[in-house]
């Protein structure tokens, strides 16, 4: 059977080749973060009434999802 | 990084909602109106039938339930009817591809060898293609054994795709395993996008059992590049690889009827089409911008992480102004399906919980009308089983409360100086009851019969075995009629469990041959047999005249374990339920089978210059799963 060390070597070799610009390889995901703000799913009318009673009235969720 | 920072793909992002074309709105209105008319007609006919003796409260309840259920059936029929005409629309495709694409496969406790071989097959087909297409396997597998099997399969995959030959392959292959599977599949994908999403423009989302031809992947990319407002493009996956009676019947039905019904859906979708969670391409910046899913308030089963995230993501993309579309003409997209009723019911339990969760999302602020309609349809698709069961129950109760006919209600006659009462006989409404039954079965059968006519007229039936397609169709109808009461029982139990607060979790899919013995089938369905036996005894004792109407539902339920076991076995002979993909296996499916065989066979030893990765997997158990 293929030894665990051989598999590890294979992956390391793959990553190295990817780092060198090879087309294949690089098992690890690239570090390229992208913001994914949480969306608001409150009920339009329920949340609207709750906010009305709290003294405010916001029609649209904040763009940043906060 | 926000979507606005990601460059060319976001520039054309619409700020305002696109208006639905008037034709689409008119078609939707017509389909909804006709469905409601059919539902109301069924309710009225039932009331007229029940009024022949005396209308009880139960009869009114039964009539309302029948109206809902019939309207839902009629809606399904509408999709089929609307989709009958062939599509002549040519979808624009970009001439050249400039965006970067990643094919993403989220997995969790899958058979590593078979799953990774799918990546190998798609990678090999994409070699030399005019686009940068990378692959990312996103594992949520928790067990150390499962992780070891994936590592071994990854070694095979890397060897197969050219880890030792830099010039080979269709793109980079990435693999990562999360230590904690927060948010399940949707959380897995979200974590990937937050960590690495800016590296690509588009993501082709797969399931562990998905396969897509390279040519189809390229067409998907070309279509999303050609329409800058397109946030997500869904394909219609074709089921392949089924072996059992149940699996092949479902595979045949999906292949034969699926394109027509999807075309119907396509004509109603406008800009707010569906997303089925896999075999689709999405615009990563749009998805990141709109589809960060929060936890729902409350505890599972209705609160917590969103299980059926795909419908919600489609609704959120549409809320953000992006087009979500299913293109029924895109072929070359495949998936597998459960091989037996129990596995189907297990998956359905998860979908049922996910769809009922949508009741909390239905009134969310800013959703577009058709997105709400899609969420509502998902909820009703599960509630309709409960409606049918409750209808049967209340119709029986209505019969129980029925008074004996009053032949002398006080109509007086004078004849030869004598005064007497005239007998009044109740109207015979059996013809009306029969018409109602024929109407309901017509709604079930008519679309399928019309699809059959369309298939024979256009020559599409040749790919299903010509005249053999007729035999397959009739066999599928008969099998559907037999298993429908069993599925209804499973769905009713799911709804009861969810409403009583039981979380079904996210059990792993079984993707083996799925054969079930009688003992296993009995263990999984004895509640159905016991429910049906109790109903039979009660009906025999209290409403014996209604028993013949109940037998078509109760007998398959009593025989559920036998049905489940028999339909989980391989189908005898090849002729029945033949599909085009069986007559001529798609290139990607054949390639995958070849790679699996290669990885499992002795020749795999030479690939790594050592013992085989397949053996490594076998040691840890994958091949025996």
XYZ file of C-alpha atoms in Angstrom:
691
model
C 0.000 0.000 0.000
C 1.036 3.573 -0.410
C 2.681 4.771 2.737
C 1.330 7.781 4.579
C 4.725 9.446 4.185
C 4.602 8.923 0.423
C 1.190 10.556 0.254
C 2.461 13.466 2.281
C 5.478 13.741 -0.006
C 3.168 13.711 -3.017
C 1.134 16.577 -1.616
C 4.246 18.529 -0.654
C 5.635 18.007 -4.117
C 2.335 19.153 -5.578
C 2.308 22.294 -3.479
C 5.900 23.032 -4.383
C 5.166 22.734 -8.094
C 2.142 24.973 -7.718
C 4.241 27.510 -5.897
C 6.633 27.382 -8.772
C 3.813 28.215 -11.122
C 2.906 24.752 -12.365
C -0.631 24.385 -13.708
C -1.626 21.609 -11.346
C -1.146 21.149 -7.697
C -1.403 23.355 -4.650
C -3.857 21.372 -2.577
C -4.195 24.133 -0.040
C -6.735 26.809 -0.796
C -5.354 30.184 -1.825
C -5.495 33.051 0.601
C -7.941 35.347 -1.238
C -10.609 36.422 1.239
C -13.959 37.783 0.125
C -16.487 39.433 2.416
C -19.742 37.544 2.760
C -21.988 39.600 5.037
C -24.800 37.883 6.858
C -28.173 38.729 5.389
C -31.226 39.817 7.332
C -34.260 37.627 6.950
C -36.651 39.261 9.359
C -40.238 39.410 8.382
C -41.044 42.700 6.689
C -44.220 43.367 8.604
C -43.258 41.798 11.943
C -39.890 43.552 12.099
C -41.512 46.747 10.864
C -44.052 46.772 13.680
C -41.397 45.929 16.260
C -39.225 48.801 15.082
C -42.193 51.153 14.946
C -42.884 50.466 18.600
C -39.222 51.002 19.380
C -39.505 54.423 17.797
C -37.736 53.824 14.513
C -38.733 52.704 11.041
C -36.138 51.200 8.782
C -37.315 49.978 5.469
C -34.126 48.502 4.082
C -31.569 46.310 5.810
C -28.157 47.926 6.218
C -25.932 47.234 3.251
C -23.208 45.691 5.377
C -25.643 43.215 6.878
C -24.818 44.261 10.423
C -13.529 42.552 0.187
C -16.920 43.569 -1.039
C -18.494 42.599 -4.324
C -17.877 46.094 -5.618
C -14.129 45.523 -5.255
C -13.953 42.453 -7.392
C -13.716 44.035 -10.757
C -15.294 43.418 -14.081
C -18.093 41.084 -13.060
C -19.735 43.493 -10.685
C -19.747 46.609 -12.816
C -22.984 45.676 -14.489
C -24.697 44.764 -11.251
C -28.184 46.175 -11.403
C -29.261 48.411 -8.579
C -32.930 48.161 -9.366
C -35.048 45.073 -9.728
C -35.505 43.981 -13.288
C -39.144 43.985 -14.328
C -40.612 40.637 -15.258
C -41.854 40.552 -18.850
C -45.632 40.847 -19.187
C -45.771 37.456 -20.926
C -44.261 35.742 -17.892
C -46.648 37.498 -15.515
C -49.632 36.569 -17.696
C -48.514 32.928 -17.863
C -48.068 32.798 -14.093
C -51.492 34.352 -13.561
C -53.110 31.864 -15.926
C -51.400 28.869 -14.305
C -52.331 30.020 -10.789
C -55.919 30.832 -11.789
C -56.487 27.487 -13.526
C -55.026 25.623 -10.535
C -57.319 27.478 -8.150
C -60.333 26.829 -10.397
C -59.512 23.090 -10.464
C -59.162 23.088 -6.656
C -62.456 24.918 -6.123
C -64.256 22.664 -8.612
C -63.067 19.563 -6.754
C -64.214 21.027 -3.414
C -67.651 21.940 -4.776
C -68.123 18.528 -6.397
C -67.228 16.834 -3.145
C -69.727 18.981 -1.236
C -72.445 18.178 -3.783
C -71.664 14.490 -3.389
C -71.693 14.704 0.406
C -74.903 16.783 0.425
C -76.819 13.907 -1.136
C -77.475 12.726 2.402
C -76.463 15.332 4.983
C -73.554 17.755 5.117
C -71.560 17.288 8.314
C -68.812 19.575 9.583
C -66.326 16.884 8.589
C -67.534 17.082 5.002
C -66.733 20.796 4.942
C -63.244 20.173 6.323
C -62.715 17.375 3.807
C -63.838 19.651 0.972
C -61.334 22.353 1.955
C -58.502 19.808 2.195
C -59.451 18.317 -1.165
C -59.489 21.785 -2.729
C -55.925 22.499 -1.534
C -54.655 19.094 -2.633
C -56.296 19.268 -6.048
C -55.048 22.793 -6.646
C -51.529 21.534 -5.920
C -51.961 18.621 -8.339
C -53.291 21.024 -10.943
C -50.270 23.268 -10.448
C -47.969 20.328 -11.228
C -50.043 19.570 -14.300
C -49.744 23.215 -15.402
C -45.940 23.029 -15.315
C -46.103 19.992 -17.590
C -48.567 21.584 -19.993
C -46.640 24.845 -20.188
C -43.433 22.961 -20.890
C -44.810 20.803 -23.704
C -43.838 23.101 -26.566
C -40.146 22.837 -27.489
C -37.919 25.778 -26.661
C -36.545 27.763 -29.569
C -34.817 30.466 -27.565
C -31.124 30.773 -28.291
C -29.273 31.710 -25.155
C -26.338 34.090 -25.768
C -22.892 32.730 -25.011
C -19.671 34.684 -24.799
C -17.242 33.949 -27.629
C -14.197 33.905 -25.390
C -13.827 33.157 -21.708
C -11.934 35.618 -19.586
C -13.149 34.771 -16.062
C -11.563 32.302 -13.700
C -13.701 29.384 -12.587
C -13.485 26.904 -9.757
C -15.424 23.649 -9.685
C -16.410 23.177 -6.050
C -17.394 19.856 -4.543
C -18.471 19.952 -0.887
C -18.313 16.433 0.574
C -19.094 14.803 3.906
C -18.467 11.126 4.694
C -18.607 10.051 1.063
C -16.959 7.109 -0.660
C -13.672 8.876 -1.282
C -12.440 6.799 -4.212
C -15.611 7.163 -6.283
C -16.043 10.832 -5.375
C -12.468 11.877 -6.133
C -12.599 9.899 -9.376
C -15.375 12.253 -10.512
C -12.986 15.179 -10.100
C -10.349 13.235 -12.019
C -12.780 12.612 -14.895
C -13.861 16.254 -15.186
C -10.259 17.409 -14.819
C -9.126 15.123 -17.632
C -11.947 16.274 -19.927
C -11.108 19.910 -19.270
C -7.436 19.454 -20.138
C -6.441 22.034 -22.694
C -9.754 23.869 -22.539
C -9.773 27.609 -23.351
C -10.417 28.664 -19.751
C -8.861 28.509 -16.332
C -10.914 25.946 -14.431
C -9.617 24.834 -11.046
C -11.115 22.360 -8.604
C -11.760 22.564 -4.871
C -12.840 19.613 -2.752
C -14.287 20.955 0.483
C -14.506 18.197 3.032
C -16.673 18.204 6.134
C -15.738 14.623 6.978
C -15.198 14.357 10.719
C -13.879 10.862 11.375
C -10.161 10.122 11.286
C -10.821 7.029 9.142
C -12.828 9.060 6.649
C -10.101 11.692 6.534
C -7.469 9.034 5.919
C -9.482 7.602 3.044
C -9.800 11.057 1.516
C -6.052 11.617 1.845
C -5.427 8.343 0.058
C -7.920 9.164 -2.675
C -6.355 12.596 -3.038
C -2.989 10.959 -3.646
C -4.556 8.941 -6.441
C -6.252 12.019 -7.839
C -3.040 14.005 -7.874
C -1.203 11.164 -9.545
C -4.010 10.770 -12.089
C -4.195 14.441 -12.948
C -0.508 15.022 -13.328
C 1.120 15.903 -10.058
C 4.183 14.335 -11.541
C 3.600 15.841 -14.978
C 3.339 19.636 -14.761
C 2.064 19.941 -18.323
C -0.984 17.752 -17.729
C -4.360 18.518 -16.294
C -7.092 21.109 -16.576
C -6.275 23.246 -13.562
C -5.196 23.247 -9.961
C -6.761 20.890 -7.462
C -7.380 22.100 -3.944
C -8.458 20.082 -0.960
C -9.292 21.233 2.536
C -11.026 19.609 5.446
C -12.773 21.651 8.128
C -12.238 20.741 11.714
C -15.790 21.777 12.535
C -18.624 21.575 10.034
C -20.442 24.712 11.138
C -23.483 25.474 8.993
C -23.210 22.122 7.225
C -23.055 22.334 3.416
C -23.978 26.023 3.161
C -21.465 26.839 5.911
C -18.817 24.770 4.120
C -19.251 26.790 0.937
C -19.456 30.098 2.828
C -16.195 29.350 4.632
C -14.556 28.636 1.271
C -15.785 31.901 -0.209
C -14.734 33.968 2.811
C -11.294 32.392 2.710
C -10.589 32.077 -1.006
C -13.549 33.434 -2.994
C -11.660 36.372 -4.487
C -9.371 33.988 -6.373
C -12.103 33.120 -8.883
C -15.005 34.790 -10.696
C -17.346 31.839 -11.027
C -17.969 28.655 -9.091
C -19.531 25.517 -10.526
C -21.207 23.907 -7.533
C -21.360 20.116 -7.447
C -22.700 17.471 -5.139
C -20.529 14.488 -4.288
C -22.413 12.462 -6.910
C -22.374 15.145 -9.632
C -20.663 14.885 -12.989
C -20.705 17.565 -15.682
C -19.257 17.267 -19.173
C -16.408 19.695 -19.892
C -18.340 21.107 -22.839
C -21.287 21.881 -20.560
C -19.036 23.540 -17.983
C -17.611 25.749 -20.721
C -21.108 26.630 -22.006
C -22.178 27.521 -18.465
C -19.187 29.823 -18.155
C -19.884 31.369 -21.560
C -23.519 32.014 -20.643
C -22.735 33.633 -17.306
C -20.091 35.783 -19.003
C -22.542 36.809 -21.731
C -25.138 38.091 -19.237
C -23.522 40.355 -16.639
C -26.704 40.401 -14.542
C -26.797 36.616 -14.307
C -26.002 35.638 -10.703
C -26.694 31.933 -10.945
C -27.353 29.479 -13.759
C -28.882 26.115 -12.895
C -28.704 23.059 -15.167
C -31.155 20.159 -15.139
C -29.129 17.233 -13.809
C -29.973 13.921 -15.404
C -30.017 10.908 -13.075
C -27.577 8.168 -14.050
C -26.200 4.957 -12.620
C -29.387 3.544 -11.083
C -29.646 -0.232 -10.880
C -32.632 -1.057 -8.678
C -36.288 -1.137 -9.739
C -36.996 1.981 -7.665
C -33.859 3.805 -8.786
C -34.339 3.031 -12.473
C -38.013 3.974 -12.389
C -37.101 7.348 -10.865
C -34.235 7.709 -13.347
C -36.586 7.000 -16.260
C -39.265 9.396 -14.980
C -36.719 12.172 -14.422
C -35.183 11.677 -17.846
C -38.493 11.283 -19.713
C -40.671 13.878 -17.976
C -38.031 16.090 -16.327
C -37.050 18.208 -19.345
C -40.698 19.067 -20.110
C -41.551 20.029 -16.533
C -38.314 22.023 -16.249
C -39.177 23.845 -19.463
C -42.526 24.739 -17.855
C -40.690 26.038 -14.819
C -38.309 27.942 -17.083
C -41.206 29.716 -18.819
C -42.589 30.864 -15.477
C -39.316 31.801 -13.793
C -38.693 35.229 -15.274
C -35.587 36.469 -13.472
C -36.251 34.541 -10.270
C -35.519 30.966 -11.213
C -34.640 28.046 -8.968
C -31.372 26.826 -7.481
C -31.191 23.166 -6.530
C -27.897 23.384 -4.680
C -25.652 21.664 -7.224
C -24.884 21.285 -10.943
C -25.085 25.056 -11.242
C -22.680 27.920 -11.847
C -22.745 31.058 -9.724
C -21.048 34.432 -9.882
C -18.909 34.427 -6.766
C -19.015 38.189 -5.984
C -22.812 38.214 -6.330
C -23.153 35.143 -4.164
C -20.814 36.577 -1.532
C -22.683 39.859 -1.570
C -26.164 38.377 -1.177
C -25.991 34.878 0.288
C -24.398 35.039 3.731
C -26.975 32.939 5.546
C -27.774 33.772 9.151
C -29.107 31.241 11.615
C -32.854 31.317 11.926
C -34.232 32.362 15.295
C -35.311 29.557 17.587
C -34.042 26.024 17.950
C -34.086 23.218 15.380
C -36.014 21.785 13.656
C -37.515 25.072 12.462
C -34.776 27.362 13.805
C -30.983 27.222 13.615
C -28.942 26.621 10.464
C -30.902 26.736 7.235
C -30.998 23.202 5.846
C -32.458 23.764 2.377
C -30.181 26.692 1.699
C -30.424 26.589 -2.096
C -33.936 28.027 -2.427
C -33.050 30.744 0.069
C -29.850 31.610 -1.780
C -31.794 31.884 -5.039
C -34.296 34.199 -3.340
C -31.509 36.331 -1.844
C -29.703 36.660 -5.173
C -32.968 37.789 -6.771
C -33.510 40.210 -3.871
C -30.079 41.638 -4.643
C -31.159 42.286 -8.235
C -29.335 39.352 -9.832
C -30.908 37.033 -12.352
C -31.311 33.401 -11.299
C -32.106 31.106 -14.186
C -32.505 27.442 -15.083
C -31.587 26.589 -18.662
C -33.376 23.354 -19.523
C -31.495 23.041 -22.806
C -28.121 22.527 -21.123
C -27.359 18.821 -21.327
C -24.304 16.992 -20.038
C -25.177 17.437 -16.359
C -25.559 14.295 -14.234
C -26.236 13.162 -10.702
C -27.171 9.980 -8.904
C -30.271 9.276 -6.857
C -31.287 6.950 -4.011
C -31.603 3.299 -4.970
C -34.412 2.489 -2.573
C -37.458 3.996 -0.920
C -35.858 4.160 2.526
C -32.873 6.200 1.336
C -35.259 8.379 -0.634
C -37.362 8.893 2.513
C -34.257 9.734 4.567
C -33.230 12.439 2.110
C -36.825 13.586 1.919
C -36.939 13.938 5.719
C -34.080 16.447 5.520
C -35.703 18.299 2.623
C -39.034 18.341 4.449
C -37.440 19.984 7.488
C -35.579 22.414 5.255
C -38.702 23.372 3.345
C -40.815 23.810 6.470
C -38.031 26.044 7.832
C -38.764 28.316 4.886
C -42.010 29.316 6.596
C -39.787 31.606 8.691
C -38.171 33.088 5.586
C -41.342 33.458 3.534
C -42.215 36.914 4.911
C -38.594 38.188 4.816
C -38.244 41.779 3.794
C -37.539 42.620 0.163
C -37.997 39.185 -1.422
C -39.488 39.189 -4.879
C -42.948 37.791 -5.452
C -41.853 34.713 -7.375
C -39.153 33.915 -4.805
C -41.843 33.855 -2.123
C -43.983 31.736 -4.457
C -41.092 29.263 -4.875
C -40.585 29.024 -1.104
C -44.336 28.593 -0.666
C -44.399 25.829 -3.286
C -41.646 24.009 -1.415
C -43.655 24.137 1.801
C -46.881 23.047 0.103
C -45.127 20.181 -1.688
C -44.626 18.577 1.726
C -47.861 19.692 3.345
C -49.841 18.259 0.420
C -49.123 14.722 1.674
C -50.574 15.645 5.037
C -53.546 17.271 3.287
C -54.266 14.066 1.339
C -53.999 11.942 4.488
C -56.229 14.333 6.432
C -58.687 14.421 3.542
C -59.004 10.634 3.618
C -59.454 10.739 7.388
C -62.072 13.493 7.371
C -63.926 11.961 4.417
C -64.220 8.739 6.428
C -65.352 10.722 9.489
C -67.879 12.549 7.322
C -69.243 9.161 6.304
C -69.375 8.100 9.934
C -71.457 11.146 10.852
C -73.717 10.646 7.893
C -77.337 10.105 8.934
C -79.509 7.417 7.368
C -81.549 8.737 4.424
C -84.953 10.164 5.375
C -87.368 8.751 2.819
C -90.405 10.584 4.293
C -89.293 14.151 4.980
C -92.920 15.379 5.174
C -93.942 15.835 1.573
C -97.760 15.577 1.678
C -99.959 14.257 -1.097
C -103.780 14.219 -1.303
C -105.241 11.417 -3.360
C -108.906 10.418 -3.450
C -109.649 12.396 -0.236
C -106.806 10.645 1.515
C -103.798 12.467 2.902
C -100.426 10.693 2.854
C -96.674 11.196 2.848
C -94.774 10.784 -0.356
C -91.407 9.028 -0.212
C -88.431 11.135 -1.353
C -85.404 9.189 -2.516
C -81.946 10.714 -2.145
C -80.259 11.757 -5.388
C -77.780 9.303 -6.783
C -74.491 11.207 -6.671
C -72.244 8.284 -7.489
C -71.710 9.671 -11.005
C -70.489 12.921 -9.461
C -68.123 11.000 -7.172
C -66.821 9.082 -10.161
C -66.332 12.316 -12.134
C -64.369 13.759 -9.230
C -62.158 10.688 -9.108
C -61.604 10.761 -12.854
C -60.790 14.492 -12.689
C -58.184 14.029 -9.966
C -56.552 11.086 -11.709
C -56.731 13.069 -14.931
C -54.655 15.825 -13.342
C -52.109 13.196 -12.344
C -52.033 11.332 -15.621
C -52.810 13.897 -18.312
C -49.444 15.728 -18.226
C -47.565 12.430 -18.333
C -49.680 11.154 -21.201
C -49.157 14.409 -23.084
C -45.410 14.196 -22.476
C -45.573 10.696 -23.911
C -47.413 11.993 -26.978
C -44.820 14.757 -27.345
C -42.010 12.195 -27.067
C -43.512 9.997 -29.783
C -44.369 12.903 -32.077
C -40.931 14.489 -31.859
C -39.065 11.196 -32.009
C -37.608 11.722 -28.541
C -39.043 8.348 -27.526
C -36.522 6.549 -29.760
C -33.816 7.358 -27.241
C -35.912 5.590 -24.588
C -36.276 2.372 -26.575
C -39.034 3.354 -29.027
C -42.170 1.328 -28.329
C -40.467 0.090 -25.158
C -40.858 3.614 -23.811
C -44.605 2.993 -23.628
C -44.063 -0.116 -21.500
C -41.639 1.822 -19.287
C -44.115 4.663 -18.928
C -46.982 2.366 -17.937
C -44.729 0.462 -15.529
C -43.588 3.739 -13.985
C -47.197 4.898 -13.578
C -48.155 1.612 -11.908
C -45.135 1.728 -9.613
C -45.813 5.382 -8.736
C -49.405 4.502 -7.811
C -48.139 1.705 -5.557
C -45.461 3.668 -3.754
C -47.365 6.974 -3.489
C -49.238 5.934 -0.303
C -45.939 4.753 1.239
C -44.260 8.055 0.430
C -47.298 9.877 1.809
C -46.903 7.983 5.084
C -43.192 8.848 5.311
C -43.884 12.522 4.609
C -46.698 12.622 7.175
C -44.359 11.152 9.776
C -41.684 13.714 8.867
C -44.162 16.567 9.310
C -45.343 15.176 12.655
C -41.744 14.796 13.842
C -40.833 18.324 12.793
C -43.930 19.891 14.322
C -43.218 18.029 17.549
C -39.707 19.493 17.608
C -37.572 16.558 16.462
C -34.493 17.577 14.496
C -33.625 15.080 11.758
C -30.049 16.352 11.442
C -28.115 15.754 8.244
C -27.553 12.009 7.820
C -24.995 10.988 5.205
C -26.363 9.746 1.905
C -26.081 6.059 1.123
C -24.664 5.696 -2.352
C -24.119 1.948 -2.522
C -26.250 -0.575 -4.383
C -28.975 0.002 -1.786
C -30.453 -3.507 -1.717
C -32.648 -4.034 1.329
C -33.718 -7.337 2.810
C -37.211 -7.860 4.161
C -36.017 -7.466 7.760
C -34.377 -4.091 7.021
C -37.427 -2.948 5.083
C -39.715 -4.030 7.935
C -37.601 -2.120 10.476
C -37.829 1.022 8.333
C -41.523 0.819 7.516
C -43.338 -1.190 10.164
C -45.086 1.961 11.380
C -46.683 2.285 7.926
C -47.933 -1.314 8.005
C -49.285 -0.901 11.530
C -51.019 2.427 10.703
C -52.631 0.856 7.648
C -53.728 -2.309 9.476
C -55.339 -0.205 12.204
C -57.114 1.899 9.563
C -58.333 -1.253 7.794
C -59.762 -2.720 10.996
C -61.492 0.551 11.948
C -62.861 1.111 8.446
C -64.164 -2.481 8.296
C -65.908 -1.984 11.632
C -67.383 1.501 11.206
C -67.511 2.442 7.509
C -67.534 -0.847 5.599
C -69.191 0.790 2.576
C -66.175 3.106 2.185
C -63.632 0.323 2.393
C -63.344 -0.211 -1.391
C -62.345 3.457 -1.804
C -59.665 3.110 0.850
C -58.118 -0.148 -0.332
C -55.931 1.402 -3.107
C -54.250 3.483 -0.396
C -54.214 1.037 2.491
C -53.115 -2.154 0.702
C -49.780 -0.700 -0.565
C -49.219 0.672 2.940
C -49.809 -2.746 4.515
C -47.382 -4.228 1.997
C -44.807 -1.430 2.437
C -41.934 -3.676 3.635
C -42.442 -6.056 0.702
C -42.652 -3.152 -1.756
C -39.528 -1.523 -0.336
C -37.523 -4.720 -0.418
C -38.639 -5.788 -3.888
C -38.095 -2.396 -5.481
C -34.602 -2.125 -3.997
C -33.438 -5.137 -6.033
C -31.833 -4.918 -9.455
C -34.397 -4.860 -12.215
C -34.660 -8.105 -14.177
C -33.801 -7.527 -17.840
C -32.545 -4.359 -19.460
C -35.527 -3.271 -21.564
C -37.759 -1.617 -18.987
C -36.989 1.939 -17.836
C -34.322 2.336 -20.501
C -32.898 5.863 -20.733
C -30.741 7.485 -23.428
C -27.836 7.560 -20.988
C -28.049 3.773 -20.611
C -28.260 3.158 -24.350
C -25.253 5.369 -24.954
C -23.356 6.195 -21.763
C -22.230 9.844 -21.665
C -18.498 10.337 -22.170
C -17.967 11.752 -18.689
C -19.807 8.841 -17.045
C -17.785 6.299 -19.021
C -14.565 8.148 -18.187
C -15.441 8.152 -14.490
C -16.196 4.418 -14.563
C -12.857 3.813 -16.258
C -10.958 5.833 -13.672
C -12.688 4.049 -10.778
C -11.829 0.712 -12.367
C -8.256 1.851 -12.873
C -7.866 3.049 -9.328
C -9.344 -0.143 -7.984
C -7.285 -2.438 -10.226
C -3.691 -3.622 -10.127
C -2.517 -1.222 -12.817
C -2.952 1.625 -10.361
C 0.202 0.375 -8.676
C 2.383 1.789 -11.384
C 0.971 5.300 -11.118
C 2.734 6.265 -7.929
C 5.651 3.912 -8.384
C 4.635 2.175 -5.210
C 1.697 0.271 -3.903
C -1.636 1.661 -4.962
C -3.664 4.370 -3.362
C -6.663 2.147 -3.922
C -5.042 -0.394 -1.666
C -4.472 2.330 0.874
C -8.145 3.132 0.738
C -9.070 -0.521 0.898
C -7.008 -0.849 4.042
C -9.049 1.862 5.635
C -12.286 0.421 4.398
C -13.518 2.619 1.551
C -13.738 -0.129 -0.996
C -15.751 -2.323 1.281
C -18.274 0.383 2.096
